[in-house]
PDB file of C-alpha atoms in Angstrom:
ATOM      1  CA  UNK A   7      81.134  89.884 100.361  1.00 95.00           C
ATOM      2  CA  UNK A   8      81.480  93.656 100.533  1.00 98.00           C
ATOM      3  CA  UNK A   9      79.461  96.117  98.449  1.00 98.00           C
ATOM      4  CA  UNK A  10      79.855  99.819  97.680  1.00 98.00           C
ATOM      5  CA  UNK A  11      76.530 101.591  97.017  1.00 98.00           C
ATOM      6  CA  UNK A  12      76.369 104.904  95.143  1.00 98.00           C
ATOM      7  CA  UNK A  13      73.172 106.931  94.711  1.00 98.00           C
ATOM      8  CA  UNK A  14      72.145 109.386  92.023  1.00 97.00           C
ATOM      9  CA  UNK A  15      71.852 113.151  91.829  1.00 96.00           C
ATOM     10  CA  UNK A  16      69.301 114.857  94.110  1.00 96.00           C
ATOM     11  CA  UNK A  17      69.137 111.758  96.290  1.00 97.00           C
ATOM     12  CA  UNK A  18      70.375 110.680  99.699  1.00 97.00           C
ATOM     13  CA  UNK A  19      71.339 107.224 100.903  1.00 97.00           C
ATOM     14  CA  UNK A  20      67.739 106.887 102.125  1.00 97.00           C
ATOM     15  CA  UNK A  21      66.831 105.701  98.636  1.00 97.00           C
ATOM     16  CA  UNK A  22      68.287 102.330  99.675  1.00 98.00           C
ATOM     17  CA  UNK A  23      65.944 101.942 102.674  1.00 97.00           C
ATOM     18  CA  UNK A  24      63.512  99.636 100.855  1.00 97.00           C
ATOM     19  CA  UNK A  25      66.364  97.614  99.386  1.00 98.00           C
ATOM     20  CA  UNK A  26      68.804  97.351 102.292  1.00 98.00           C
ATOM     21  CA  UNK A  27      66.910  94.577 104.164  1.00 98.00           C
ATOM     22  CA  UNK A  28      67.659  92.292 101.217  1.00 98.00           C
ATOM     23  CA  UNK A  29      71.393  92.922 101.616  1.00 98.00           C
ATOM     24  CA  UNK A  30      71.730  91.841 105.246  1.00 97.00           C
ATOM     25  CA  UNK A  31      74.026  88.952 104.408  1.00 96.00           C
ATOM     26  CA  UNK A  32      76.526  91.360 102.830  1.00 98.00           C
ATOM     27  CA  UNK A  33      78.827  93.973 104.289  1.00 98.00           C
ATOM     28  CA  UNK A  34      77.641  97.209 102.691  1.00 98.00           C
ATOM     29  CA  UNK A  35      78.995 100.752 102.582  1.00 98.00           C
ATOM     30  CA  UNK A  36      76.244 103.204 101.662  1.00 98.00           C
ATOM     31  CA  UNK A  37      78.128 106.227 100.377  1.00 98.00           C
ATOM     32  CA  UNK A  38      76.799 109.698 101.189  1.00 98.00           C
ATOM     33  CA  UNK A  39      78.298 112.586  99.224  1.00 98.00           C
ATOM     34  CA  UNK A  40      78.969 115.610 101.476  1.00 98.00           C
ATOM     35  CA  UNK A  41      77.115 118.762 100.495  1.00 98.00           C
ATOM     36  CA  UNK A  42      80.360 120.702 100.598  1.00 97.00           C
ATOM     37  CA  UNK A  43      81.553 118.418  97.776  1.00 98.00           C
ATOM     38  CA  UNK A  44      78.430 118.373  95.600  1.00 97.00           C
ATOM     39  CA  UNK A  45      77.782 122.110  95.822  1.00 96.00           C
ATOM     40  CA  UNK A  46      81.220 122.751  94.275  1.00 96.00           C
ATOM     41  CA  UNK A  47      81.189 119.881  91.769  1.00 97.00           C
ATOM     42  CA  UNK A  48      81.066 121.094  88.170  1.00 96.00           C
ATOM     43  CA  UNK A  49      81.872 117.638  86.770  1.00 95.00           C
ATOM     44  CA  UNK A  50      80.974 114.104  87.755  1.00 96.00           C
ATOM     45  CA  UNK A  51      84.661 113.478  88.372  1.00 96.00           C
ATOM     46  CA  UNK A  52      84.649 116.062  91.174  1.00 97.00           C
ATOM     47  CA  UNK A  53      82.374 113.714  93.129  1.00 98.00           C
ATOM     48  CA  UNK A  54      84.138 110.570  91.939  1.00 98.00           C
ATOM     49  CA  UNK A  55      87.466 111.851  93.246  1.00 98.00           C
ATOM     50  CA  UNK A  56      85.959 112.343  96.705  1.00 98.00           C
ATOM     51  CA  UNK A  57      84.548 108.805  96.654  1.00 98.00           C
ATOM     52  CA  UNK A  58      87.933 107.427  95.614  1.00 98.00           C
ATOM     53  CA  UNK A  59      89.843 109.416  98.232  1.00 98.00           C
ATOM     54  CA  UNK A  60      87.418 108.232 100.927  1.00 98.00           C
ATOM     55  CA  UNK A  61      86.984 104.553 100.009  1.00 97.00           C
ATOM     56  CA  UNK A  62      89.909 103.368  97.879  1.00 94.00           C
ATOM     57  CA  UNK A  63      91.738 101.935 100.862  1.00 90.00           C
ATOM     58  CA  UNK A  64      89.079  99.260 101.245  1.00 93.00           C
ATOM     59  CA  UNK A  65      88.406  96.170  99.152  1.00 95.00           C
ATOM     60  CA  UNK A  66      84.996  95.711  97.533  1.00 97.00           C
ATOM     61  CA  UNK A  67      83.623  92.736  95.651  1.00 96.00           C
ATOM     62  CA  UNK A  68      81.040  94.824  93.813  1.00 97.00           C
ATOM     63  CA  UNK A  69      79.962  98.391  93.249  1.00 98.00           C
ATOM     64  CA  UNK A  70      76.303  99.217  92.617  1.00 98.00           C
ATOM     65  CA  UNK A  71      75.544 102.695  91.320  1.00 98.00           C
ATOM     66  CA  UNK A  72      72.171 104.259  90.640  1.00 98.00           C
ATOM     67  CA  UNK A  73      71.887 106.846  87.841  1.00 97.00           C
ATOM     68  CA  UNK A  74      74.764 109.305  88.457  1.00 97.00           C
ATOM     69  CA  UNK A  75      76.171 106.684  90.838  1.00 98.00           C
ATOM     70  CA  UNK A  76      76.545 104.332  87.885  1.00 98.00           C
ATOM     71  CA  UNK A  77      78.750 106.829  86.094  1.00 97.00           C
ATOM     72  CA  UNK A  78      80.800 107.269  89.261  1.00 98.00           C
ATOM     73  CA  UNK A  79      81.156 103.480  89.487  1.00 98.00           C
ATOM     74  CA  UNK A  80      82.491 103.310  85.924  1.00 98.00           C
ATOM     75  CA  UNK A  81      84.901 106.171  86.599  1.00 97.00           C
ATOM     76  CA  UNK A  82      86.202 104.500  89.746  1.00 98.00           C
ATOM     77  CA  UNK A  83      86.992 101.334  87.808  1.00 97.00           C
ATOM     78  CA  UNK A  84      88.225 102.970  84.604  1.00 96.00           C
ATOM     79  CA  UNK A  85      90.002 106.152  85.677  1.00 96.00           C
ATOM     80  CA  UNK A  86      90.927 105.387  89.295  1.00 96.00           C
ATOM     81  CA  UNK A  87      91.692 101.670  88.906  1.00 94.00           C
ATOM     82  CA  UNK A  88      89.568 100.581  91.849  1.00 95.00           C
ATOM     83  CA  UNK A  89      89.128  96.836  91.643  1.00 93.00           C
ATOM     84  CA  UNK A  90      85.636  95.356  91.715  1.00 96.00           C
ATOM     85  CA  UNK A  91      84.699  91.848  90.684  1.00 95.00           C
ATOM     86  CA  UNK A  92      81.308  93.140  89.555  1.00 96.00           C
ATOM     87  CA  UNK A  93      80.230  96.577  88.343  1.00 98.00           C
ATOM     88  CA  UNK A  94      76.485  97.145  88.305  1.00 98.00           C
ATOM     89  CA  UNK A  95      74.608 100.291  87.352  1.00 98.00           C
ATOM     90  CA  UNK A  96      70.906 100.902  87.878  1.00 98.00           C
ATOM     91  CA  UNK A  97      68.997 102.968  85.321  1.00 98.00           C
ATOM     92  CA  UNK A  98      72.105 104.888  84.297  1.00 97.00           C
ATOM     93  CA  UNK A  99      72.168 106.556  80.897  1.00 96.00           C
ATOM     94  CA  UNK A 100      75.601 106.306  79.291  1.00 97.00           C
ATOM     95  CA  UNK A 101      74.317 108.471  76.443  1.00 96.00           C
ATOM     96  CA  UNK A 102      71.087 110.508  76.251  1.00 96.00           C
ATOM     97  CA  UNK A 103      68.282 107.954  76.098  1.00 96.00           C
ATOM     98  CA  UNK A 104      64.920 108.254  74.400  1.00 96.00           C
ATOM     99  CA  UNK A 105      61.621 109.167  76.037  1.00 96.00           C
ATOM    100  CA  UNK A 106      60.980 105.596  77.220  1.00 97.00           C
ATOM    101  CA  UNK A 107      63.629 106.017  79.948  1.00 96.00           C
ATOM    102  CA  UNK A 108      62.625 109.461  81.191  1.00 93.00           C
ATOM    103  CA  UNK A 109      60.048 108.722  83.893  1.00 95.00           C
ATOM    104  CA  UNK A 110      60.876 108.646  87.581  1.00 97.00           C
ATOM    105  CA  UNK A 111      58.323 106.119  88.848  1.00 97.00           C
ATOM    106  CA  UNK A 112      55.169 104.386  87.686  1.00 97.00           C
ATOM    107  CA  UNK A 113      51.963 106.335  88.448  1.00 96.00           C
ATOM    108  CA  UNK A 114      51.101 103.886  91.233  1.00 97.00           C
ATOM    109  CA  UNK A 115      54.515 104.167  92.827  1.00 97.00           C
ATOM    110  CA  UNK A 116      54.475 107.926  92.498  1.00 97.00           C
ATOM    111  CA  UNK A 117      51.260 107.950  94.501  1.00 97.00           C
ATOM    112  CA  UNK A 118      52.756 105.564  97.052  1.00 97.00           C
ATOM    113  CA  UNK A 119      56.258 107.025  97.427  1.00 96.00           C
ATOM    114  CA  UNK A 120      56.110 110.484  95.870  1.00 96.00           C
ATOM    115  CA  UNK A 121      55.360 112.243  99.158  1.00 96.00           C
ATOM    116  CA  UNK A 122      58.786 111.118 100.403  1.00 93.00           C
ATOM    117  CA  UNK A 123      60.846 111.102  97.211  1.00 96.00           C
ATOM    118  CA  UNK A 124      59.832 114.428  95.676  1.00 97.00           C
ATOM    119  CA  UNK A 125      60.652 116.531  98.790  1.00 97.00           C
ATOM    120  CA  UNK A 126      64.027 114.768  98.975  1.00 97.00           C
ATOM    121  CA  UNK A 127      64.714 115.706  95.352  1.00 97.00           C
ATOM    122  CA  UNK A 128      63.682 119.302  95.969  1.00 97.00           C
ATOM    123  CA  UNK A 129      65.793 119.611  99.124  1.00 97.00           C
ATOM    124  CA  UNK A 130      68.926 118.065  97.623  1.00 97.00           C
ATOM    125  CA  UNK A 131      68.709 119.944  94.319  1.00 97.00           C
ATOM    126  CA  UNK A 132      70.153 123.107  95.901  1.00 96.00           C
ATOM    127  CA  UNK A 133      73.389 121.276  96.718  1.00 97.00           C
ATOM    128  CA  UNK A 134      74.238 120.572  93.058  1.00 96.00           C
ATOM    129  CA  UNK A 135      75.642 123.045  90.560  1.00 96.00           C
ATOM    130  CA  UNK A 136      73.980 124.003  87.304  1.00 95.00           C
ATOM    131  CA  UNK A 137      77.218 123.079  85.536  1.00 94.00           C
ATOM    132  CA  UNK A 138      76.906 119.499  86.764  1.00 94.00           C
ATOM    133  CA  UNK A 139      73.296 119.269  85.618  1.00 91.00           C
ATOM    134  CA  UNK A 140      74.276 120.564  82.200  1.00 88.00           C
ATOM    135  CA  UNK A 141      76.917 117.846  81.984  1.00 85.00           C
ATOM    136  CA  UNK A 142      74.339 115.188  82.898  1.00 86.00           C
ATOM    137  CA  UNK A 143      71.497 116.505  80.757  1.00 84.00           C
ATOM    138  CA  UNK A 144      73.331 117.686  77.650  1.00 81.00           C
ATOM    139  CA  UNK A 145      75.052 115.729  74.901  1.00 88.00           C
ATOM    140  CA  UNK A 146      77.131 113.362  77.019  1.00 93.00           C
ATOM    141  CA  UNK A 147      78.849 110.082  76.252  1.00 95.00           C
ATOM    142  CA  UNK A 148      80.254 107.970  79.080  1.00 96.00           C
ATOM    143  CA  UNK A 149      80.645 104.788  77.037  1.00 96.00           C
ATOM    144  CA  UNK A 150      84.406 105.322  76.685  1.00 95.00           C
ATOM    145  CA  UNK A 151      84.876 104.305  80.323  1.00 96.00           C
ATOM    146  CA  UNK A 152      84.080 100.763  79.247  1.00 95.00           C
ATOM    147  CA  UNK A 153      87.258 100.719  77.143  1.00 90.00           C
ATOM    148  CA  UNK A 154      89.431 100.502  80.261  1.00 90.00           C
ATOM    149  CA  UNK A 155      87.332  98.005  82.201  1.00 93.00           C
ATOM    150  CA  UNK A 156      88.063  94.289  81.990  1.00 87.00           C
ATOM    151  CA  UNK A 157      85.390  93.222  84.460  1.00 85.00           C
ATOM    152  CA  UNK A 158      81.865  92.390  83.320  1.00 84.00           C
ATOM    153  CA  UNK A 159      79.560  95.392  83.572  1.00 97.00           C
ATOM    154  CA  UNK A 160      75.855  94.903  84.246  1.00 98.00           C
ATOM    155  CA  UNK A 161      73.151  97.444  83.513  1.00 98.00           C
ATOM    156  CA  UNK A 162      69.728  97.111  85.149  1.00 98.00           C
ATOM    157  CA  UNK A 163      66.712  99.141  84.030  1.00 98.00           C
ATOM    158  CA  UNK A 164      63.043  99.364  84.922  1.00 98.00           C
ATOM    159  CA  UNK A 165      60.798  98.068  82.145  1.00 97.00           C
ATOM    160  CA  UNK A 166      58.281 100.911  82.687  1.00 97.00           C
ATOM    161  CA  UNK A 167      55.491  98.304  82.893  1.00 95.00           C
ATOM    162  CA  UNK A 168      55.970  97.675  79.193  1.00 95.00           C
ATOM    163  CA  UNK A 169      57.657  94.245  79.071  1.00 92.00           C
ATOM    164  CA  UNK A 170      56.627  93.729  75.447  1.00 94.00           C
ATOM    165  CA  UNK A 171      58.091  97.035  74.249  1.00 95.00           C
ATOM    166  CA  UNK A 172      60.458  96.039  71.454  1.00 95.00           C
ATOM    167  CA  UNK A 173      62.739  99.071  71.335  1.00 97.00           C
ATOM    168  CA  UNK A 174      64.110  98.975  74.892  1.00 96.00           C
ATOM    169  CA  UNK A 175      67.642  98.333  73.653  1.00 95.00           C
ATOM    170  CA  UNK A 176      67.514 100.780  70.749  1.00 97.00           C
ATOM    171  CA  UNK A 177      66.149 103.557  72.980  1.00 98.00           C
ATOM    172  CA  UNK A 178      69.343 103.496  75.059  1.00 98.00           C
ATOM    173  CA  UNK A 179      71.093 104.898  71.960  1.00 97.00           C
ATOM    174  CA  UNK A 180      74.157 102.728  72.483  1.00 97.00           C
ATOM    175  CA  UNK A 181      76.283 101.242  69.719  1.00 96.00           C
ATOM    176  CA  UNK A 182      76.390  97.509  69.089  1.00 95.00           C
ATOM    177  CA  UNK A 183      79.977  97.578  70.357  1.00 94.00           C
ATOM    178  CA  UNK A 184      78.903  99.139  73.654  1.00 95.00           C
ATOM    179  CA  UNK A 185      75.943  96.787  74.044  1.00 95.00           C
ATOM    180  CA  UNK A 186      78.333  93.890  73.498  1.00 93.00           C
ATOM    181  CA  UNK A 187      80.307  94.968  76.563  1.00 94.00           C
ATOM    182  CA  UNK A 188      77.243  95.060  78.802  1.00 96.00           C
ATOM    183  CA  UNK A 189      74.860  92.506  80.214  1.00 97.00           C
ATOM    184  CA  UNK A 190      71.464  94.169  80.526  1.00 97.00           C
ATOM    185  CA  UNK A 191      68.584  93.173  82.794  1.00 97.00           C
ATOM    186  CA  UNK A 192      65.081  94.633  83.049  1.00 98.00           C
ATOM    187  CA  UNK A 193      62.988  94.813  86.214  1.00 98.00           C
ATOM    188  CA  UNK A 194      59.206  94.691  85.981  1.00 97.00           C
ATOM    189  CA  UNK A 195      56.892  97.234  87.598  1.00 96.00           C
ATOM    190  CA  UNK A 196      59.642  99.843  87.919  1.00 98.00           C
ATOM    191  CA  UNK A 197      61.003 102.954  86.257  1.00 98.00           C
ATOM    192  CA  UNK A 198      64.019 104.985  87.367  1.00 98.00           C
ATOM    193  CA  UNK A 199      63.747 104.363  91.124  1.00 98.00           C
ATOM    194  CA  UNK A 200      64.055 100.592  90.877  1.00 98.00           C
ATOM    195  CA  UNK A 201      65.369 100.026  94.390  1.00 98.00           C
ATOM    196  CA  UNK A 202      62.253 101.676  95.826  1.00 98.00           C
ATOM    197  CA  UNK A 203      59.639 100.463  93.353  1.00 98.00           C
ATOM    198  CA  UNK A 204      60.554  96.785  93.176  1.00 98.00           C
ATOM    199  CA  UNK A 205      63.339  95.903  95.646  1.00 98.00           C
ATOM    200  CA  UNK A 206      62.309  92.230  95.693  1.00 98.00           C
ATOM    201  CA  UNK A 207      62.808  91.626  91.973  1.00 98.00           C
ATOM    202  CA  UNK A 208      65.881  93.835  91.921  1.00 98.00           C
ATOM    203  CA  UNK A 209      67.558  91.745  94.604  1.00 98.00           C
ATOM    204  CA  UNK A 210      66.710  88.421  93.005  1.00 97.00           C
ATOM    205  CA  UNK A 211      68.086  89.736  89.729  1.00 98.00           C
ATOM    206  CA  UNK A 212      71.312  90.928  91.362  1.00 98.00           C
ATOM    207  CA  UNK A 213      71.881  88.002  93.725  1.00 98.00           C
ATOM    208  CA  UNK A 214      73.059  85.494  91.078  1.00 97.00           C
ATOM    209  CA  UNK A 215      75.285  88.207  89.587  1.00 97.00           C
ATOM    210  CA  UNK A 216      76.867  88.907  92.944  1.00 96.00           C
ATOM    211  CA  UNK A 217      77.209  85.257  93.919  1.00 93.00           C
ATOM    212  CA  UNK A 218      78.521  83.948  90.602  1.00 87.00           C
TER     213      UNK A 218
END
């Protein structure tokens, strides 16, 4: 089985370091967006096109995209007709989500991993345009990509250490129609950086999806 892994804005492929040992039985391509691409990208599609041009000649069973990478994954399937048996996004907002989804890591994980993650964010930020950030942080709606996708799409989110919180679905601000096209999973003891905070539970949530 071959996987295509796409990270989010301000990240590098190092965000998969905690998670990659769980994927040893798979063939995995960890995409790294060149700075010369991101520093000129005013739209998500400017990055997506580079990913397509670079990887479309290969066959992948699944694409896994974190945050911005999830949007790229949906674009690849919807707009560029790349074929994946499974499309999985990790803590990706298809529309602006409520406050519940706006924390990077739990306080404990921030103390544990922040010394590595925050400098990475600060270093990579300079390679992204303000126009791209405005597209990602303004009034966006990427749900229409689902209209052209026949494959099952899975969304995985951290539960912010609030497993009993009743408005997790409502706070995504997605229509019932959109929710009906997704299968959503929640990972305990994790926020936005799921693959770093709880790689064990993330893998054992994704494994049956990938193997089914």
